[in-house]
CSV table of C-alpha atoms in Angstrom, one decimal:
chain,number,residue,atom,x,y,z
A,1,UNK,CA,111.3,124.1,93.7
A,2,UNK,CA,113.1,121.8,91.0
A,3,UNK,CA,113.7,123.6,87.8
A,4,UNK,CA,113.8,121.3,84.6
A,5,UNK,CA,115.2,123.9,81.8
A,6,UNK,CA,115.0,123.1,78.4
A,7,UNK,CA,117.5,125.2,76.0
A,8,UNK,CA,114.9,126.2,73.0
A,9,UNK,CA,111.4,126.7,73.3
A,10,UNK,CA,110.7,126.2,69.6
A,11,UNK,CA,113.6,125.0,66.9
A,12,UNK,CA,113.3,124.6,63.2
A,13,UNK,CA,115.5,122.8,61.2
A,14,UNK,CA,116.1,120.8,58.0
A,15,UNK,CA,115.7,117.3,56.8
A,16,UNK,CA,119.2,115.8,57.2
A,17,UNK,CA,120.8,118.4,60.0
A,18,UNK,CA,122.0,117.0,63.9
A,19,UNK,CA,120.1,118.9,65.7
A,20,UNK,CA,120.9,119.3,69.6
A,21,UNK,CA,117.9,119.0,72.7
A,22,UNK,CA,119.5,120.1,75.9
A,23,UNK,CA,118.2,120.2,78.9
A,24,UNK,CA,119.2,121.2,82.5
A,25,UNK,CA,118.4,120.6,86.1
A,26,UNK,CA,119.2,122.4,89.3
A,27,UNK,CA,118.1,119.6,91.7
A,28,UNK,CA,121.3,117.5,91.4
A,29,UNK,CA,118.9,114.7,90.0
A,30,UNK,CA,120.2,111.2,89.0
A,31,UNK,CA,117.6,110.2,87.3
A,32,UNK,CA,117.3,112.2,83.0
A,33,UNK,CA,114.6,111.2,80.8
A,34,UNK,CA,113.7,112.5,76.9
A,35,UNK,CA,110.3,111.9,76.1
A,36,UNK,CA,108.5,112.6,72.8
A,37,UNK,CA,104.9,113.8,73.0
A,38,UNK,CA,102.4,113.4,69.9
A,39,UNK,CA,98.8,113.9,69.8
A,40,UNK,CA,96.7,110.4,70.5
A,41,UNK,CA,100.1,108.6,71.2
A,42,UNK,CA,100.7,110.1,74.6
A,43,UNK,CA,104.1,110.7,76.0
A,44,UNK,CA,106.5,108.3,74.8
A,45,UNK,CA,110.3,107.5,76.0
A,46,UNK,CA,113.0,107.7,73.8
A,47,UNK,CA,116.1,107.4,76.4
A,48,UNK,CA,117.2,107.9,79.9
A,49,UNK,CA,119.6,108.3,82.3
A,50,UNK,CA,120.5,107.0,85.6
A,51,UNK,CA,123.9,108.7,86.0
A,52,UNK,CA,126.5,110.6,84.5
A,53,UNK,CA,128.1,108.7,81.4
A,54,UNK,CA,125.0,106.0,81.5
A,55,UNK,CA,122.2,105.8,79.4
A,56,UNK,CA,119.8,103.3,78.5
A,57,UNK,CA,116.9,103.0,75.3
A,58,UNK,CA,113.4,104.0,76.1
A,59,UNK,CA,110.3,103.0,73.9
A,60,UNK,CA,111.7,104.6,70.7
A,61,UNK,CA,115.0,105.3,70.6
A,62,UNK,CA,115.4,104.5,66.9
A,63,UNK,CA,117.1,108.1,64.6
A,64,UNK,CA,117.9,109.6,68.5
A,65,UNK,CA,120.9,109.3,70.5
A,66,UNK,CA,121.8,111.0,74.2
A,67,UNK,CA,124.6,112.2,76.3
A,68,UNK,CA,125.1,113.3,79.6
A,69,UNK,CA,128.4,114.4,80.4
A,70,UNK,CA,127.7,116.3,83.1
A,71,UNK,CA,124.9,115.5,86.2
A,72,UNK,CA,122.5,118.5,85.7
A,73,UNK,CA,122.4,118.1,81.2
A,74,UNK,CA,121.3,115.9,79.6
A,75,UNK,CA,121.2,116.4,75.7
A,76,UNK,CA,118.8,114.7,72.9
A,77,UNK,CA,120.5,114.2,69.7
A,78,UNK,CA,118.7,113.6,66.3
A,79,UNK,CA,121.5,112.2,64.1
A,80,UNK,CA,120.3,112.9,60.6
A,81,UNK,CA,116.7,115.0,61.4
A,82,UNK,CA,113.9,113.5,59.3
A,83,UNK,CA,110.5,114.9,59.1
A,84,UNK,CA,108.8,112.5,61.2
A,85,UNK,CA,110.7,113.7,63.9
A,86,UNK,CA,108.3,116.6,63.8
A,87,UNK,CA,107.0,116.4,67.6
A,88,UNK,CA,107.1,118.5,70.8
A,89,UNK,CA,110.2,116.5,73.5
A,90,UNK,CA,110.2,116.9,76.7
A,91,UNK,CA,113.0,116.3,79.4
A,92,UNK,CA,112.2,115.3,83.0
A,93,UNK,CA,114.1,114.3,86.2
A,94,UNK,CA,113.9,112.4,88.7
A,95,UNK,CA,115.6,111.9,92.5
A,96,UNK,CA,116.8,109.0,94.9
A,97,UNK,CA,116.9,111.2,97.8
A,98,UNK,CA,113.1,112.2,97.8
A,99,UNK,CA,110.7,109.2,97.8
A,100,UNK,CA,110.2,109.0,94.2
A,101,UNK,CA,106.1,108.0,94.8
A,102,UNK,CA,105.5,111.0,95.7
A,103,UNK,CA,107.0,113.0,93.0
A,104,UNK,CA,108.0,110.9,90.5
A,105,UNK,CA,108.7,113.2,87.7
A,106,UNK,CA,109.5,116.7,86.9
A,107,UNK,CA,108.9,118.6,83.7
A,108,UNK,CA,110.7,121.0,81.3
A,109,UNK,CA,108.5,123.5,79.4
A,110,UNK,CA,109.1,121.1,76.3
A,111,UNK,CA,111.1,122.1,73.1
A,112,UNK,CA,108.4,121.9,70.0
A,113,UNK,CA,111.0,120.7,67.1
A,114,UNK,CA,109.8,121.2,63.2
A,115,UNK,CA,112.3,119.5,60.8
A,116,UNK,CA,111.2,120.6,57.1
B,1,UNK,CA,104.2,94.0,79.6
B,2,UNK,CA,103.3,97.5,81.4
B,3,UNK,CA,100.9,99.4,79.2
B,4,UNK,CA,98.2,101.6,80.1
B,5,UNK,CA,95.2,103.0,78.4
B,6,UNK,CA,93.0,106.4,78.3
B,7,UNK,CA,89.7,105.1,75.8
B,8,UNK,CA,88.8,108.8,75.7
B,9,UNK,CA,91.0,110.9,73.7
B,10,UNK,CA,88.3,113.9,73.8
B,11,UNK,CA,86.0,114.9,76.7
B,12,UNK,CA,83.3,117.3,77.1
B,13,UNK,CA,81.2,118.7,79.8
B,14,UNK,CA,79.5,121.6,81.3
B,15,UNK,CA,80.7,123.4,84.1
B,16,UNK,CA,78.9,122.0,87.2
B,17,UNK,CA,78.8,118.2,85.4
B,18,UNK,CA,80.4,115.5,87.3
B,19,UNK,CA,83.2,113.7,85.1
B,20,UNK,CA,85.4,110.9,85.0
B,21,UNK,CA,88.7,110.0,83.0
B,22,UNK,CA,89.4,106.2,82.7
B,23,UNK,CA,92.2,105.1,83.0
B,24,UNK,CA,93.1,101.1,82.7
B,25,UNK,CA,96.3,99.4,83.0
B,26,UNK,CA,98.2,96.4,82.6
B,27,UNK,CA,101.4,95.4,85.1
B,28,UNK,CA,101.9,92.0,86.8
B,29,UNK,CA,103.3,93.8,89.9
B,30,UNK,CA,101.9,96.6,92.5
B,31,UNK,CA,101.5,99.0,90.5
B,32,UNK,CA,102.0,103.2,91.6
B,33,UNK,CA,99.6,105.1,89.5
B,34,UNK,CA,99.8,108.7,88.7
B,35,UNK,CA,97.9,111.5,87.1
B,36,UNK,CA,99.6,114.0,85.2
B,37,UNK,CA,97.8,117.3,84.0
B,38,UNK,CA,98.7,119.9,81.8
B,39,UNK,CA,97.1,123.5,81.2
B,40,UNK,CA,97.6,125.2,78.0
B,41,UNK,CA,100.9,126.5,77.5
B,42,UNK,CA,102.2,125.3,81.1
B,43,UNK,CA,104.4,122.9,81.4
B,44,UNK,CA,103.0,118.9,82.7
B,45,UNK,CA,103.1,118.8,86.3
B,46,UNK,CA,102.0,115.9,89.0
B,47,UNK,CA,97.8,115.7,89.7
B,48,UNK,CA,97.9,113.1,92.3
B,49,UNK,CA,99.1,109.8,93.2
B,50,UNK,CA,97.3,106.9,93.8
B,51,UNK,CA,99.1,105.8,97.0
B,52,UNK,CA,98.1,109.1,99.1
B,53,UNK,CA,94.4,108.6,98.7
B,54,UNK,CA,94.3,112.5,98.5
B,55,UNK,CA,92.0,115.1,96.8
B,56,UNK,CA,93.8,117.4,95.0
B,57,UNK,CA,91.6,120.3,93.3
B,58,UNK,CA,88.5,118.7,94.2
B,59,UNK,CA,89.5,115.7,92.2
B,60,UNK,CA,89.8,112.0,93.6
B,61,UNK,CA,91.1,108.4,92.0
B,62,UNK,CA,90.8,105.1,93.2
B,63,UNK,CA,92.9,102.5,92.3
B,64,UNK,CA,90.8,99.1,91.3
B,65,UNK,CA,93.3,96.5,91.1
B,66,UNK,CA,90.3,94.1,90.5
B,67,UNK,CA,89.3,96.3,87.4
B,68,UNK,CA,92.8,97.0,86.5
B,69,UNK,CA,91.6,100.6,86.7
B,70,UNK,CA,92.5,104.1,88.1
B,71,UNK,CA,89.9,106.5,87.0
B,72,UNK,CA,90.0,110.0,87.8
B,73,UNK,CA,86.9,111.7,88.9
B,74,UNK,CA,85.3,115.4,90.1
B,75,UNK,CA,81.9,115.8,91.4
B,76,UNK,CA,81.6,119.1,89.6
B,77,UNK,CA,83.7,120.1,86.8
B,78,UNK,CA,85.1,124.1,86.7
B,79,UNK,CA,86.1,125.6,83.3
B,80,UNK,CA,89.7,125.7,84.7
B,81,UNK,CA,89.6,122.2,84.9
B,82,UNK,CA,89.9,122.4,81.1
B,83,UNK,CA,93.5,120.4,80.2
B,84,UNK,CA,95.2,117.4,78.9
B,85,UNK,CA,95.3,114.6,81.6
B,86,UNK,CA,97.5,111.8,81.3
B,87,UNK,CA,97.7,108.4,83.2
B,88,UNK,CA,101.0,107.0,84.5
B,89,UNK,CA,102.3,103.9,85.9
B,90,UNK,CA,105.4,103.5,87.7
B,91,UNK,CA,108.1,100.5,87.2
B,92,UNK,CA,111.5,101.9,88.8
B,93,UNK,CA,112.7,105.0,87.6
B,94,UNK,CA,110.7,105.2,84.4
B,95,UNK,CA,106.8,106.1,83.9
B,96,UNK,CA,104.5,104.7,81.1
B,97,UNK,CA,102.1,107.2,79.9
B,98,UNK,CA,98.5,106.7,78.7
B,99,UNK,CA,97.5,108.5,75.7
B,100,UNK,CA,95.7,110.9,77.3
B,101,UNK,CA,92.2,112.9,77.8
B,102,UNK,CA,91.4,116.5,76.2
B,103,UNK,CA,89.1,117.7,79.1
B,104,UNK,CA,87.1,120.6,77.9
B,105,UNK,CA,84.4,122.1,80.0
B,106,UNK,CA,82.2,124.7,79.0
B,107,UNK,CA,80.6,127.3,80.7
């Protein structure tokens, strides 16, 4: 069964602090995504990843920036933390091997994030 | 543009009720529609997909291309069908999400 592991259930930080998202896989996934997820507004991607060292801007990348260093992490980074950045974010992966219509996407638990 | 749409933000109905979640989208090419679900405190994990015509806990979606529309349905509702139900369409690797449906049924 994939695993998609996020590092912090629940964080709390202050306005102006980097704060760090990481999440792991164990499924030697190419595919990395960070989504935010806000009541009424859905799930909504900020980046993802398609290999080691690649990245590319999702819906709202704007205040966020990503790395992926490694295969199995890929890490969320909020720059300067701002309160509007207040949201649970969710990491997912996704595989070439299996045929991605049948499984698309798999989910961490989600990291709920407060910046005050 | 791909974009798709859940009009319902909040659902209700009694245990035993048939229900239905709309879904609608927009995407000039074949679209691969999805339904995502997620129980309290677990973590969001596949429904169904559209292109195995399956039934998966009793519940069913068709895909109207006509209607632009992949709404999913269950004759009769259970109270653990309570959850938050999101939409998806497929372009590549990446999946656009509806806004989705607080499903609440009550006993």
């Amino acid at each position: 069964d994939v695993k998609v592991t996020q590092s912090s259930r629940y964080l709390v930080k202050r306005t102006g602090e980097k704060v760090f998202l990481e999440c792991v896989q164990d499924m030697d996934h190419e595919n990395m995504f960070w989504y935010r997820q806000d009541p009424g507004l859905g799930l909504r991607l900020i980046y993802f990843s398609y290999d080691v060292k690649m990245k590319e801007k999702g819906d709202i990348p704007e205040g966020y920036s990503v790395s992926r260093e490694k295969k199995e992490r890929f890490s969320l980074i909020l720059e300067s933390a701002s309160t509007n950045q207040t949201s649970m974010y969710l990491c997912a992966s996704s595989g070439l091997r299996e045929r991605s219509i049948n499984q698309p996407q798999h989910f961490g638990d989600g990291t709920r994030l407060s910046i005050l | 543009a791909q974009r798709v749409t859940q009009p319902e933000k909040l659902l209700s109905v009694f245990k035993g009720a048939p229900v239905e979640l709309k879904c609608n989208y927009s995407y000039s090419g074949s679209p691969e529609l999805f339904w995502y679900v997620q129980y309290s405190r677990q973590r969001l994990q596949l429904l169904l997909r559209h292109i195995s015509r399956e039934s998966i806990k009793g519940f069913t979606a068709d895909l109207n291309k006509g209607e632009t529309s992949f709404h999913l349905k269950k004759p009769f509702a259970q109270e653990e069908d309570s959850a938050m139900y999101y939409c998806a369409l497929k372009r590549g690797s990446r999946l656009t999400f509806g806004e989705g449906t607080q499903l609440t049924v009550n006993p």
